[in-house]
XYZ file of N, CA and C in Angstrom:
546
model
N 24.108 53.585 19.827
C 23.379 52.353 20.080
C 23.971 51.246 19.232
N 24.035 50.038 19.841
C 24.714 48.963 19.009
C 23.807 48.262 18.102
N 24.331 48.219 16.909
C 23.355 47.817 15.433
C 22.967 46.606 15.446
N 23.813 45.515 16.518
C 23.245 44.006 16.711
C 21.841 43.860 17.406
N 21.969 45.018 18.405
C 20.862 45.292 19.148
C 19.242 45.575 18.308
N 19.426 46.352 17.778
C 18.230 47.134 16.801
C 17.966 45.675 15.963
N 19.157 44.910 15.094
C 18.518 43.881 14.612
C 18.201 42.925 15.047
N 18.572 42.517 16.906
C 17.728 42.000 17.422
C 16.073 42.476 17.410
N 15.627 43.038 17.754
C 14.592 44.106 18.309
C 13.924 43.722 16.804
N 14.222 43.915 15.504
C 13.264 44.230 14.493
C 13.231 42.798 14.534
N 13.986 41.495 14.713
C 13.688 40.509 14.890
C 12.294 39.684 15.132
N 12.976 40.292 16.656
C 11.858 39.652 17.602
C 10.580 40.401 17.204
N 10.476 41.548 16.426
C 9.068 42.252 16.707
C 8.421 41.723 15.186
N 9.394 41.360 14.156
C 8.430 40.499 13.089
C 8.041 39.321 13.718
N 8.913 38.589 14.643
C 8.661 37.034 14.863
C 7.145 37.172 15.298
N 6.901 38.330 16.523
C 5.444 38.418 17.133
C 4.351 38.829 16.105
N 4.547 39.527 15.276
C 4.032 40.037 14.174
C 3.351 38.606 13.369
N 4.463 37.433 13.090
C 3.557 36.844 11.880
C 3.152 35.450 12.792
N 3.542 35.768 14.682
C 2.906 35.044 15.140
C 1.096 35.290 15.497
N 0.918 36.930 15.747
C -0.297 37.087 15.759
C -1.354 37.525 14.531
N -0.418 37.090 13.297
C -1.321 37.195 12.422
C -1.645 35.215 11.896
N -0.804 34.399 12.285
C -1.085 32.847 12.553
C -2.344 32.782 13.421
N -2.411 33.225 14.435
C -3.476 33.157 15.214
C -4.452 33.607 14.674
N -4.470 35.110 14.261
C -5.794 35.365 13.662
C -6.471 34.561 12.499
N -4.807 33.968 11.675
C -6.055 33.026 10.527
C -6.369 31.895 10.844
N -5.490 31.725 11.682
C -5.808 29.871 11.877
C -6.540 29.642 13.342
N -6.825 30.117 13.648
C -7.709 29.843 14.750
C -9.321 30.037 14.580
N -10.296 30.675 13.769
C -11.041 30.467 13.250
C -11.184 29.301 12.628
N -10.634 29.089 11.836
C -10.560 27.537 11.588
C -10.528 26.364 12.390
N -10.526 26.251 12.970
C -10.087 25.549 14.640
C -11.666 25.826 15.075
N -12.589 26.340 14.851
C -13.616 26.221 15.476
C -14.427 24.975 14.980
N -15.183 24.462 15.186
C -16.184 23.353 14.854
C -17.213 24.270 13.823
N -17.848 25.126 14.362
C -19.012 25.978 13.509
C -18.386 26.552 12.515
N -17.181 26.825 12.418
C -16.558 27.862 11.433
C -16.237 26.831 9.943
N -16.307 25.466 10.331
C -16.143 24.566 9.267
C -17.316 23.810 8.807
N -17.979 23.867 7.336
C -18.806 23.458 7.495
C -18.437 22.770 5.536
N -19.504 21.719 5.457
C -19.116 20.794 4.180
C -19.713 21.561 2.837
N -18.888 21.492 1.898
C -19.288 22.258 0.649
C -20.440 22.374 0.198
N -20.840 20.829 -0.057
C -21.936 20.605 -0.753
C -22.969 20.713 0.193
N -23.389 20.924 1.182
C -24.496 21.195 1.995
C -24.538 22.821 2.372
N -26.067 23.094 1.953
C -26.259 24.420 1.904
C -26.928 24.704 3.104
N -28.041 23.374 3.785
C -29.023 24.000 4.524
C -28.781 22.767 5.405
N -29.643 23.171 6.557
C -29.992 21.500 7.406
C -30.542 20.561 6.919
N -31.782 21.243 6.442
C -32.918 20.120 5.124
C -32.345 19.271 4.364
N -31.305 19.827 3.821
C -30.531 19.519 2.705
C -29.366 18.187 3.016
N -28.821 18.721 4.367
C -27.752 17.705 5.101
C -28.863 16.465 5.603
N -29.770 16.232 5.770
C -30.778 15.294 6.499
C -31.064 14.400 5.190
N -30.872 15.612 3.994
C -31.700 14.849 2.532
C -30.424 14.118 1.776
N -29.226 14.358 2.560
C -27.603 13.534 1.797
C -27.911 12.964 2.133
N -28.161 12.644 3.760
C -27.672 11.766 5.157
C -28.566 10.194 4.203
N -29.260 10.556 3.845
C -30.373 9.492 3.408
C -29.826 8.723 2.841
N -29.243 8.912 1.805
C -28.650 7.972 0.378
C -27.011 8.019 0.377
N -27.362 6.701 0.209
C -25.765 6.456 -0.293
C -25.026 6.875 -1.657
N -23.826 6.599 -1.802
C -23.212 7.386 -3.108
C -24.488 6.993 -4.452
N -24.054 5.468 -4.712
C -24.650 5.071 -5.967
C -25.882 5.618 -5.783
N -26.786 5.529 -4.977
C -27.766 6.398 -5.119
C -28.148 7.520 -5.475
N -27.420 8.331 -5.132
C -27.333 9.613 -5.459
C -26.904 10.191 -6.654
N -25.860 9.111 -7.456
C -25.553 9.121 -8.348
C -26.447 8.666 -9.656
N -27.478 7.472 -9.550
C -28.484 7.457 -9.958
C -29.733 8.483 -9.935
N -29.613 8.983 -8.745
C -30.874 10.233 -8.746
C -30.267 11.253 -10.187
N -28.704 11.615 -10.058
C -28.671 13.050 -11.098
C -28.328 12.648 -12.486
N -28.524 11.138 -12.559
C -28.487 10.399 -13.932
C -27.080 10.174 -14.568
N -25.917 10.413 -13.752
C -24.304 10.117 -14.008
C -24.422 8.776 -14.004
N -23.427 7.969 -14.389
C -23.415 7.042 -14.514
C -21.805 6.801 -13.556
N -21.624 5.762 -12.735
C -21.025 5.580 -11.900
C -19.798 5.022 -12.480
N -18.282 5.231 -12.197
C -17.255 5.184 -12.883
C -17.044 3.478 -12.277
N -16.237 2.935 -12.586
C -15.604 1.297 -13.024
C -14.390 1.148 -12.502
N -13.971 2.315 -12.806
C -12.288 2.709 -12.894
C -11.758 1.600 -12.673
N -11.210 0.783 -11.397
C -10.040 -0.233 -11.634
C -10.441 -1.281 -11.937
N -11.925 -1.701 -12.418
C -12.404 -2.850 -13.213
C -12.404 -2.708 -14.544
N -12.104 -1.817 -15.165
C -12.066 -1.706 -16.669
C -11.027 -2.190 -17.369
N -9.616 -1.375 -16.667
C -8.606 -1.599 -17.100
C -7.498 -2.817 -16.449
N -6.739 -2.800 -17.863
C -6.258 -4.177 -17.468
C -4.847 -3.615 -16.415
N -4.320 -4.363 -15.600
C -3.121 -4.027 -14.503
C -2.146 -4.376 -15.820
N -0.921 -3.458 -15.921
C 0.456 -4.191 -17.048
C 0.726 -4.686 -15.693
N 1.865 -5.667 -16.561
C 2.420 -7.213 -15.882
C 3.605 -6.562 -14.775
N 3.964 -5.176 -14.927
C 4.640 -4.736 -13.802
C 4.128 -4.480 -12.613
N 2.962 -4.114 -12.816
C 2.142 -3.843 -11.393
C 1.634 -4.906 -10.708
N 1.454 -5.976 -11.551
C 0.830 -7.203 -11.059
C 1.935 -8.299 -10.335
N 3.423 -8.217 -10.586
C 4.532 -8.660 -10.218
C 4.940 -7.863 -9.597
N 4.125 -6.171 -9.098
C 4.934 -5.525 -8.260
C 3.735 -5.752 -6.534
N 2.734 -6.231 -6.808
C 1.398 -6.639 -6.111
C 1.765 -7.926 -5.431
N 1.950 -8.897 -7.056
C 2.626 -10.087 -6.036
C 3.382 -10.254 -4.961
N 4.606 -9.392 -5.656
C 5.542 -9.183 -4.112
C 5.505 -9.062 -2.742
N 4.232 -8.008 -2.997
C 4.031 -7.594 -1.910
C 3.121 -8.791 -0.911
N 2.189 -9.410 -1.865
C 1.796 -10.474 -1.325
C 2.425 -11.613 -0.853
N 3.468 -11.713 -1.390
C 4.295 -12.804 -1.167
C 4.951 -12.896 0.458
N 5.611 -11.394 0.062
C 6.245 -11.447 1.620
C 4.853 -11.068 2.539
N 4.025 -10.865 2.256
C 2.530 -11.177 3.703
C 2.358 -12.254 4.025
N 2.599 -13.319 2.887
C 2.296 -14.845 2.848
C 3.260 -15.045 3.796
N 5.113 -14.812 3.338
C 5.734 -15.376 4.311
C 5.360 -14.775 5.720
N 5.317 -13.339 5.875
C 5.405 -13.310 7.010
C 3.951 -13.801 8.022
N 2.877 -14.055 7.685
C 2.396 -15.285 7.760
C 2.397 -16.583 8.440
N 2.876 -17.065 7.226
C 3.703 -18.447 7.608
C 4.435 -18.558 8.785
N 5.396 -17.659 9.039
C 6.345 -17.648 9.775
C 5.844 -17.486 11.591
N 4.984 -16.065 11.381
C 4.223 -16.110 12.518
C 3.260 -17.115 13.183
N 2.613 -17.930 12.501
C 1.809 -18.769 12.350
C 2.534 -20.020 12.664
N 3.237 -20.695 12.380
C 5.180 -21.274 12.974
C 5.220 -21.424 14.139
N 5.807 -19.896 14.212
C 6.414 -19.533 15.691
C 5.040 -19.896 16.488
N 3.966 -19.345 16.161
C 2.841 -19.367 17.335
C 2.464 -20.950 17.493
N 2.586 -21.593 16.379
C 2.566 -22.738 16.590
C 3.523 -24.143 17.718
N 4.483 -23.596 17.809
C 5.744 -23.776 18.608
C 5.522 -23.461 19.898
N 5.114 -22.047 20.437
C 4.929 -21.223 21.226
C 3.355 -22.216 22.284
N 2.801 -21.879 21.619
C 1.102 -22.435 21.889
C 1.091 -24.213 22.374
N 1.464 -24.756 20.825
C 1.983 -26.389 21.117
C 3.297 -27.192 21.942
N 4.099 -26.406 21.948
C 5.520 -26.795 22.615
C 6.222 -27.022 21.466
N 7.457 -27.843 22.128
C 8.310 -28.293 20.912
C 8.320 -29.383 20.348
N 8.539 -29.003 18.767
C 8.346 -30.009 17.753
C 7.151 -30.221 17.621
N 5.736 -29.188 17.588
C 4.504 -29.050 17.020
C 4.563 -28.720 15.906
N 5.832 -27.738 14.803
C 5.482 -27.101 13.714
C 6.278 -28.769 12.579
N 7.042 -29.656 13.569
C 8.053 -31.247 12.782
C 6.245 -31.742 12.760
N 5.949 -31.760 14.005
C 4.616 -32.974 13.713
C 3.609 -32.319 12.369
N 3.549 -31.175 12.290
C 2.508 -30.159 11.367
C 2.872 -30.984 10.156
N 3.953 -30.769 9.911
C 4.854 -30.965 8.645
C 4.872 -32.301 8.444
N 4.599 -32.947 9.210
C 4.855 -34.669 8.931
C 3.365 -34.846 8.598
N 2.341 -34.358 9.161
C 1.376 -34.689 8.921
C 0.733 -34.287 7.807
N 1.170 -33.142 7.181
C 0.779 -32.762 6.062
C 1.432 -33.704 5.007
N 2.757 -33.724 5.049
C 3.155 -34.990 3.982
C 2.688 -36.099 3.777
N 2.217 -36.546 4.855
C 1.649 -37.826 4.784
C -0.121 -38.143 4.451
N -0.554 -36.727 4.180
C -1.522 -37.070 3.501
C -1.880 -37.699 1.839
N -0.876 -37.544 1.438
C -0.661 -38.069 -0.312
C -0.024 -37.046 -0.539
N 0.200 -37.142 -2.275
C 1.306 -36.679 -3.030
C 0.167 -35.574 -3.297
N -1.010 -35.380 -3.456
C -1.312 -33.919 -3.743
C -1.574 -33.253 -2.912
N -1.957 -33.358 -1.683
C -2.024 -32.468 -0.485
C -0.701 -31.799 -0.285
N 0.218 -32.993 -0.262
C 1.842 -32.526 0.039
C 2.335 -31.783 -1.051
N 2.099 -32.051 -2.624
C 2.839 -31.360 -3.446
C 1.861 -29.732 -3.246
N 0.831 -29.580 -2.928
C 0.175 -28.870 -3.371
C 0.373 -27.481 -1.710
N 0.711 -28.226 -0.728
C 1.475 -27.559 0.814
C 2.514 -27.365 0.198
N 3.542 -27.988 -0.291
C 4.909 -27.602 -0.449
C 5.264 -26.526 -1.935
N 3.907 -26.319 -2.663
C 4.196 -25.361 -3.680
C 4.012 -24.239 -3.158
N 2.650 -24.533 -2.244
C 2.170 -22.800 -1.634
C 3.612 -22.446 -0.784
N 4.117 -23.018 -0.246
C 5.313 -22.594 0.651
C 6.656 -22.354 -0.020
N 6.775 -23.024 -1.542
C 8.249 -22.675 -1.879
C 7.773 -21.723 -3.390
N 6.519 -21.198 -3.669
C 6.380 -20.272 -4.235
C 6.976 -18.818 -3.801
N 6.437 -18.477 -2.669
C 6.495 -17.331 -1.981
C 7.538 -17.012 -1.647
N 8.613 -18.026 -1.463
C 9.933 -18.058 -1.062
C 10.799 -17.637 -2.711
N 10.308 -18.091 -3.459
C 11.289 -18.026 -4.142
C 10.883 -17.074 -5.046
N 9.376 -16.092 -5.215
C 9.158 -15.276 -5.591
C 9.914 -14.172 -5.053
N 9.647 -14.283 -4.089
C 10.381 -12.656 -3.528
C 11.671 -12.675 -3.330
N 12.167 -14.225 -3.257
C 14.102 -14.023 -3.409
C 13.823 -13.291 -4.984
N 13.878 -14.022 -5.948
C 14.132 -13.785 -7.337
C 13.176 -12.089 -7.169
N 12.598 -11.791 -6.722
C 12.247 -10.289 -6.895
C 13.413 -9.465 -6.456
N 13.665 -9.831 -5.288
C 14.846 -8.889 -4.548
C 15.900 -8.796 -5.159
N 16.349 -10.231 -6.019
C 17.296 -10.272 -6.904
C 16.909 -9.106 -7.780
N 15.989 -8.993 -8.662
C 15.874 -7.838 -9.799
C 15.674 -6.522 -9.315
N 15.458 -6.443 -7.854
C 15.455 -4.982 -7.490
C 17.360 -4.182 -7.130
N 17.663 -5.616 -6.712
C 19.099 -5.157 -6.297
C 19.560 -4.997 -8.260
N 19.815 -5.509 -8.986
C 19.962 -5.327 -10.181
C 19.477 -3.815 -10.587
N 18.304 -3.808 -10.452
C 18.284 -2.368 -10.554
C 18.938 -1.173 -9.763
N 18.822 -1.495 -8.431
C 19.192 -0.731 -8.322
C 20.984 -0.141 -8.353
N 21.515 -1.322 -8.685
C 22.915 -0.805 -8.950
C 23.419 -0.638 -11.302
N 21.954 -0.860 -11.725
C 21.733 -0.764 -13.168
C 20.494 0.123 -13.302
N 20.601 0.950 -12.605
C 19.139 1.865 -13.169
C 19.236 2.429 -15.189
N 19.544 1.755 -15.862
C 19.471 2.018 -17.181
C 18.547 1.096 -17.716
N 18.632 -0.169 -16.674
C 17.638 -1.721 -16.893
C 15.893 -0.918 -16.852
N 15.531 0.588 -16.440
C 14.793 0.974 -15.663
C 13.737 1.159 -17.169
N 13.700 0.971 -18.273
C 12.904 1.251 -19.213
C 11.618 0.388 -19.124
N 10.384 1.124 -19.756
C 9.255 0.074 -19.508
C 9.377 -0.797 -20.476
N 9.928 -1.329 -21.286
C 9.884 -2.268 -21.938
C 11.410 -3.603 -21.381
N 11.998 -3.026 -21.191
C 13.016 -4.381 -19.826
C 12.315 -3.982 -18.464
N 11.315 -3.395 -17.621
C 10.738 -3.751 -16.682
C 9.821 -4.579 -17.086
N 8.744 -4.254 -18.316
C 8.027 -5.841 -18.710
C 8.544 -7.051 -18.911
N 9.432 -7.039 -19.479
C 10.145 -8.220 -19.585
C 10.390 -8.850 -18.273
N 11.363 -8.355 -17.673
C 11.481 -8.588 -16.379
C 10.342 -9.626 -15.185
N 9.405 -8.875 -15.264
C 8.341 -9.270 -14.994
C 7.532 -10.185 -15.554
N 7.775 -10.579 -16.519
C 7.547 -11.509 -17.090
C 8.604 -13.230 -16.797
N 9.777 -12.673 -17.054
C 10.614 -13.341 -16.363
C 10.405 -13.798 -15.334
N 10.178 -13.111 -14.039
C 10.114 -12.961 -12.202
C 9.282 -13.904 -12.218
N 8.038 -13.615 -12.935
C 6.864 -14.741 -12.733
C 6.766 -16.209 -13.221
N 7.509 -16.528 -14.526
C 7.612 -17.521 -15.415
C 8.772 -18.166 -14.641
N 9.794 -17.074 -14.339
C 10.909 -18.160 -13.798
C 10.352 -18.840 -12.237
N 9.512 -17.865 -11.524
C 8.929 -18.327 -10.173
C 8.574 -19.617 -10.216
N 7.523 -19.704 -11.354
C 6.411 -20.737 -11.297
C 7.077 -22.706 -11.592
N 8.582 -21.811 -12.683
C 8.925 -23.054 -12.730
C 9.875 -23.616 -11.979
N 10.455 -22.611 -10.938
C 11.445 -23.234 -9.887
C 10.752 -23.618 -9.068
N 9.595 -22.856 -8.393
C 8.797 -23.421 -7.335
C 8.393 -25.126 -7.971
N 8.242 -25.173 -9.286
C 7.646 -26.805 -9.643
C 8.109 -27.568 -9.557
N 9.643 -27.089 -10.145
C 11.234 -27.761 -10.052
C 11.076 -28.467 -8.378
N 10.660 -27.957 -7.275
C 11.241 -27.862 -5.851
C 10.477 -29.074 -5.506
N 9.248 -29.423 -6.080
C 8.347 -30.478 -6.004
C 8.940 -32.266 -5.709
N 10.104 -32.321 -6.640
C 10.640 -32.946 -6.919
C 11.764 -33.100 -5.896
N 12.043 -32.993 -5.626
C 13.187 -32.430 -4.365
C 13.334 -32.931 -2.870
């Protein structure tokens, strides 16, 4: 008998093997009745959760309810890594908001937008043209320090990522002010 053969054969007969022992465990599970929630013991009991909300409940067994991301302070990396992310929502935003404007109004609705906002005074306009060249120049100058990193991952210590971030934001605030002028 040929030996490729036989180790076909023991093959295929484990493959069926740890296919019908898959079935046997995991298909019980797969039932609706077969799953049921930890903390509920009885029906009474599920009717007597259903009632109250967390803090409530948490007041009934006298714990005191955690704070967690109001306590502590965010370091200045997470908060410049948050911004970012906000930033490019802002632009993309803006941008959509633009286009739909264009789209919706015809052409040269987003020139008239823009004229009209300038021409409300110097603080409406300085104060339109910061929100718009903040965001822009936050997330260039971010992308700048990510490409830095990533071809300097030694820059990667938490004390030059604070810095950094400190930088990203300080230098943001004063180019975007710089642009005012412009």
């Amino acid at each position: 008998e040929d030996p490729s053969h036989k180790t076909i054969c023991w093959t295929m007969a484990s493959l069926v093997a740890i296919k019908r022992a898959q079935t046997a465990l995991i298909n019980p599970c797969l039932r609706s009745h077969a799953i049921r929630p930890m903390t509920i013991l009885s029906k009474e009991s599920a009717e007597e959760y259903k009632k109250f909300n967390y803090t409530t409940r948490m007041k009934d067994t006298g714990r005191p309810v955690s704070p967690h991301v109001t306590i502590y302070a965010f370091p200045v990396a997470a908060i410049s890594s948050i911004l970012n992310r906000v930033t490019g929502c802002a632009l993309s935003v803006g941008c959509a908001g633009l286009g739909a404007a264009e789209l919706v109004g015809g052409s040269g609705t987003s020139l008239y937008l823009m004229q009209l906002i300038g021409s409300q005074g110097f603080l409406v306009a300085a104060a339109a043209k910061y929100a718009v060249t903040f965001p822009i120049v936050y997330h260039y100058f971010g992308a700048l320090r990510h490409f830095s990193w990533d071809y300097q991952p030694d820059r990667l210590t938490n004390a030059d990522v604070e810095k950094a971030s400190k930088m990203l934001i300080a230098g943001s605030v004063v180019v975007s002010g710089a642009f005012l002028f412009v």
